[in-house]
Coordinates of C-alpha atoms in Angstrom, one line a residue:
X1 CA 2.2 13.9 8.7
X2 CA 0.9 15.9 11.6
X3 CA -1.6 18.0 9.8
X4 CA -0.2 21.3 11.4
X5 CA -3.6 22.7 12.2
X6 CA -3.4 26.1 14.0
X7 CA -4.4 25.5 17.6
X8 CA -6.0 29.0 18.0
X9 CA -8.4 28.7 15.2
X10 CA -11.6 26.7 14.9
X11 CA -12.2 23.9 12.3
X12 CA -13.9 26.7 10.2
X13 CA -11.1 29.1 10.7
X14 CA -8.6 26.5 9.7
X15 CA -10.3 25.7 6.6
X16 CA -11.0 29.4 5.6
X17 CA -7.4 30.0 6.1
X18 CA -6.6 28.6 2.7
X19 CA -9.0 31.0 1.1
X20 CA -8.2 34.6 0.0
X21 CA -8.3 37.2 2.8
X22 CA -11.3 38.9 1.3
X23 CA -13.2 35.6 1.1
X24 CA -12.7 34.3 4.7
X25 CA -15.4 36.2 6.3
X26 CA -17.8 36.4 3.3
X27 CA -20.9 34.4 2.7
X28 CA -19.1 32.8 -0.2
X29 CA -16.3 31.7 2.2
X30 CA -18.8 30.2 4.7
X31 CA -20.4 28.3 1.9
X32 CA -17.1 27.1 0.9
X33 CA -16.1 25.8 4.4
X34 CA -19.4 23.9 4.5
X35 CA -18.8 22.4 1.1
X36 CA -15.5 21.3 2.2
X37 CA -16.9 19.9 5.5
X38 CA -19.1 17.7 3.3
X39 CA -16.3 16.8 1.0
X40 CA -14.2 15.5 3.8
X41 CA -17.2 13.8 5.3
X42 CA -17.1 15.9 8.6
X43 CA -20.3 17.0 10.3
X44 CA -21.0 20.7 10.3
X45 CA -21.4 20.6 14.0
X46 CA -17.5 20.4 14.3
X47 CA -16.9 23.8 12.6
X48 CA -16.8 25.7 15.9
X49 CA -14.5 23.1 17.6
X50 CA -10.7 23.5 18.0
X51 CA -8.0 21.0 16.9
X52 CA -7.4 19.6 20.3
X53 CA -11.2 18.6 20.5
X54 CA -10.9 16.4 17.4
X55 CA -9.6 12.9 16.9
X56 CA -6.5 12.3 14.9
X57 CA -8.4 11.2 11.8
X58 CA -10.8 14.2 12.1
X59 CA -7.5 16.4 12.3
X60 CA -6.2 15.1 9.1
X61 CA -9.5 15.7 7.3
X62 CA -9.6 19.2 8.4
X63 CA -6.0 19.6 7.2
X64 CA -7.1 18.2 3.8
X65 CA -10.1 20.5 3.6
X66 CA -7.8 23.5 4.2
X67 CA -5.5 22.4 1.5
X68 CA -8.4 22.0 -1.0
X69 CA -10.1 25.3 0.0
X70 CA -8.2 27.3 -2.8
X71 CA -9.1 24.6 -5.4
X72 CA -5.4 23.5 -6.1
X73 CA -4.7 21.3 -9.1
X74 CA -2.3 19.3 -7.2
X75 CA -2.1 18.2 -3.4
X76 CA 1.1 16.5 -2.0
X77 CA 0.4 14.0 0.7
X78 CA 3.5 13.0 2.6
X79 CA 2.6 9.9 4.9
X80 CA -0.6 11.7 6.1
X81 CA -1.8 8.6 7.9
X82 CA 1.2 7.3 9.6
X83 CA 0.2 8.6 13.0
X84 CA -3.1 6.9 13.1
X85 CA -4.1 3.4 14.3
X86 CA -4.8 0.8 11.7
X87 CA -8.8 1.0 11.7
X88 CA -8.7 4.7 11.7
X89 CA -5.9 5.0 9.1
X90 CA -7.9 2.9 6.5
X91 CA -11.2 4.9 7.1
X92 CA -9.4 8.2 7.0
X93 CA -7.4 7.2 3.8
X94 CA -10.6 6.1 2.1
X95 CA -12.4 9.4 3.0
X96 CA -9.4 11.5 1.9
X97 CA -9.1 9.6 -1.5
X98 CA -12.9 10.3 -2.1
X99 CA -12.5 13.8 -1.1
X100 CA -9.4 14.5 -3.5
X101 CA -11.2 12.6 -6.5
X102 CA -14.5 14.8 -5.9
X103 CA -12.4 17.9 -5.8
X104 CA -10.8 17.1 -9.3
X105 CA -7.5 17.7 -7.9
X106 CA -4.4 15.3 -8.6
X107 CA -2.8 13.9 -5.5
X108 CA 0.8 12.6 -5.0
X109 CA 0.7 10.2 -2.0
X110 CA 4.2 9.2 -0.4
X111 CA 3.9 6.1 1.7
X112 CA 6.0 3.1 2.9
X113 CA 2.8 1.1 3.5
X114 CA 2.3 -1.2 0.5
X115 CA -1.3 -1.9 1.2
X116 CA -2.0 1.8 1.4
X117 CA -0.5 2.5 -1.9
X118 CA -2.3 -0.3 -3.6
X119 CA -5.6 0.4 -2.2
X120 CA -5.9 4.2 -2.5
X121 CA -3.8 5.0 -5.6
X122 CA -5.0 5.1 -9.2
X123 CA -1.4 4.8 -10.2
X124 CA 1.6 3.3 -8.2
X125 CA 5.3 4.2 -8.7
X126 CA 7.9 2.0 -7.2
X127 CA 11.4 3.7 -6.7
X128 CA 14.9 2.5 -6.1
X129 CA 18.1 4.5 -6.1
X130 CA 16.3 7.8 -7.3
X131 CA 14.7 6.1 -10.4
X132 CA 11.3 4.6 -11.1
X133 CA 11.3 1.0 -11.7
X134 CA 7.7 0.8 -12.7
X135 CA 4.6 3.2 -12.8
X136 CA 1.4 1.6 -13.4
X137 CA -2.1 0.7 -12.0
X138 CA -1.9 -1.1 -8.7
X139 CA -3.1 -4.4 -10.1
X140 CA -0.6 -4.1 -12.9
X141 CA 2.4 -3.5 -10.6
X142 CA 1.5 -6.3 -8.3
X143 CA 0.4 -8.9 -10.9
X144 CA 2.7 -7.9 -13.8
X145 CA 6.0 -6.6 -12.2
X146 CA 8.4 -5.1 -14.7
X147 CA 11.4 -5.7 -12.7
X148 CA 12.6 -8.5 -10.2
X149 CA 13.2 -5.9 -7.6
X150 CA 9.5 -4.7 -7.9
X151 CA 8.1 -8.4 -7.5
X152 CA 10.5 -8.8 -4.4
X153 CA 9.3 -5.7 -3.0
X154 CA 5.6 -6.0 -3.0
X155 CA 3.6 -8.8 -1.3
X156 CA 6.2 -11.1 0.2
X157 CA 7.3 -12.6 -3.1
X158 CA 10.4 -15.1 -3.0
X159 CA 12.9 -14.9 -5.8
X160 CA 14.4 -18.2 -6.7
X161 CA 17.2 -19.0 -9.3
X162 CA 15.7 -21.0 -12.2
X163 CA 16.1 -22.4 -15.7
X164 CA 13.9 -21.7 -18.8
X165 CA 14.3 -24.3 -21.5
X166 CA 11.8 -24.3 -24.5
X167 CA 9.4 -22.3 -22.7
X168 CA 9.2 -24.4 -19.5
X169 CA 10.6 -23.0 -16.3
X170 CA 12.0 -25.1 -13.4
X171 CA 13.3 -23.9 -9.9
X172 CA 13.5 -25.2 -6.4
X173 CA 9.6 -25.5 -6.4
X174 CA 9.8 -27.8 -9.5
X175 CA 8.4 -26.7 -12.8
X176 CA 6.2 -23.8 -12.6
X177 CA 4.1 -21.9 -15.3
X178 CA 5.3 -18.5 -16.3
X179 CA 3.0 -15.5 -17.0
X180 CA 5.0 -14.5 -20.0
X181 CA 7.2 -16.3 -22.4
X182 CA 10.8 -16.8 -20.8
X183 CA 14.0 -16.7 -22.9
X184 CA 16.1 -20.0 -22.7
X185 CA 18.7 -19.7 -19.8
X186 CA 19.2 -18.8 -16.2
X187 CA 16.1 -16.9 -14.8
X188 CA 14.8 -15.3 -11.5
X189 CA 11.4 -16.9 -10.5
X190 CA 9.2 -14.6 -8.4
X191 CA 6.7 -16.6 -6.3
X192 CA 4.1 -14.7 -4.0
X193 CA 3.3 -16.0 -0.7
X194 CA -0.3 -16.5 -1.3
X195 CA 0.6 -18.9 -4.4
X196 CA 2.4 -21.3 -2.0
X197 CA -0.6 -23.2 -0.6
X198 CA -0.6 -25.9 2.3
X199 CA -2.2 -28.9 0.9
X200 CA -2.1 -32.7 2.1
X201 CA -1.5 -33.9 -1.5
X202 CA 1.0 -31.2 -2.2
X203 CA 4.2 -32.4 -4.2
X204 CA 6.7 -30.6 -2.1
X205 CA 7.4 -30.9 1.6
X206 CA 8.6 -27.8 3.6
X207 CA 9.7 -27.1 7.2
X208 CA 8.0 -24.3 8.9
X209 CA 10.6 -21.9 10.2
X210 CA 8.5 -19.2 11.8
X211 CA 5.0 -17.9 11.7
X212 CA 3.9 -14.3 11.8
X213 CA 0.1 -14.3 12.8
X214 CA -1.7 -11.4 11.4
X215 CA -5.5 -12.1 12.4
X216 CA -7.3 -13.3 9.4
X217 CA -4.1 -14.9 7.9
X218 CA -0.7 -15.8 8.9
X219 CA 2.5 -15.5 6.9
X220 CA 5.2 -18.1 7.4
X221 CA 8.8 -18.7 6.4
X222 CA 9.5 -22.3 5.2
X223 CA 12.7 -24.2 4.1
X224 CA 12.4 -26.5 1.0
X225 CA 14.3 -29.7 1.0
X226 CA 17.0 -28.1 -1.0
X227 CA 17.6 -25.4 1.4
X228 CA 15.8 -22.6 -0.2
X229 CA 13.6 -20.5 2.0
X230 CA 10.2 -19.3 0.7
X231 CA 7.2 -17.4 2.1
X232 CA 3.6 -18.8 2.3
X233 CA 0.4 -17.6 3.5
X234 CA -2.3 -19.7 5.3
X235 CA -5.8 -19.0 6.6
X236 CA -5.9 -18.1 10.6
X237 CA -7.8 -21.5 11.1
X238 CA -4.9 -23.7 9.5
X239 CA -1.7 -21.9 10.8
X240 CA 1.0 -24.6 10.9
X241 CA 3.2 -24.7 14.0
X242 CA 6.9 -23.5 13.9
X243 CA 9.0 -26.6 13.4
X244 CA 6.3 -28.7 11.8
X245 CA 6.6 -30.2 8.3
X246 CA 3.9 -29.7 5.7
X247 CA 3.3 -30.4 2.0
X248 CA 2.5 -27.4 -0.3
X249 CA 2.0 -26.7 -3.9
X250 CA 2.1 -23.7 -6.2
X251 CA -1.0 -22.3 -7.6
X252 CA -1.3 -19.9 -10.7
X253 CA 1.5 -18.6 -12.9
X254 CA 4.5 -16.8 -11.7
X255 CA 6.8 -14.0 -12.9
X256 CA 10.1 -14.9 -14.5
X257 CA 12.8 -12.4 -15.1
X258 CA 16.4 -12.9 -16.8
X259 CA 18.8 -13.6 -14.2
X260 CA 21.1 -10.7 -13.0
X261 CA 24.7 -11.0 -11.9
X262 CA 25.1 -11.1 -8.2
X263 CA 24.8 -7.6 -6.8
X264 CA 23.2 -6.0 -10.0
X265 CA 19.6 -6.7 -9.1
X266 CA 18.7 -3.2 -8.4

């Protein structure tokens, strides 16, 4: 998380530390340091600076370059961007991803940031109680969750009790379209916040309980007439006020899972 660079060594010295002792001061070692600076997208002019003269994002890139210097087959990244601000975090994350891919190493990234996992990874693993609930490509994990807990964990999805009858699924939001065939009986319906759209002609009326403004969009909690609480997202220009009543509709198909007994969802 902190990079753990050696404060008494320069950028070049930190990167070369990962090389064999005999290689560190050789022409091949200097060439490898230059290659790694290019790989992590840092200017060669930084080679003679010390860690305290770098930004947080630059320090993380130097730490990655040091780790990649001996050409490992696997790199472990434990929340490496957690100490960076949002803009720098995204920029550094993409640079690190490009560097790892260019080095042909595999990388295991541990993160609690869902957006970071979905945007940087080739495969995402969702864990609970020490076991994998799903391991798949980011789009598959998000759009086709294999477990109700995965659906609830990713992307502000609301789980609602429902009933499936002859392929039709109904819940507090009315009749919804399931992505996959649902067996008859009690089910859990996972509806993502972006699927609940504010629309004047929507078939459902909800009461806005609270709004979390996020810049380009806002996420709101809303109560249906039957008492169920759902999440919805709206563009920044059309954010409803807390306490107001608006009409909504559900767009697209939803994920449906067999109902679990209370307390056994995990």
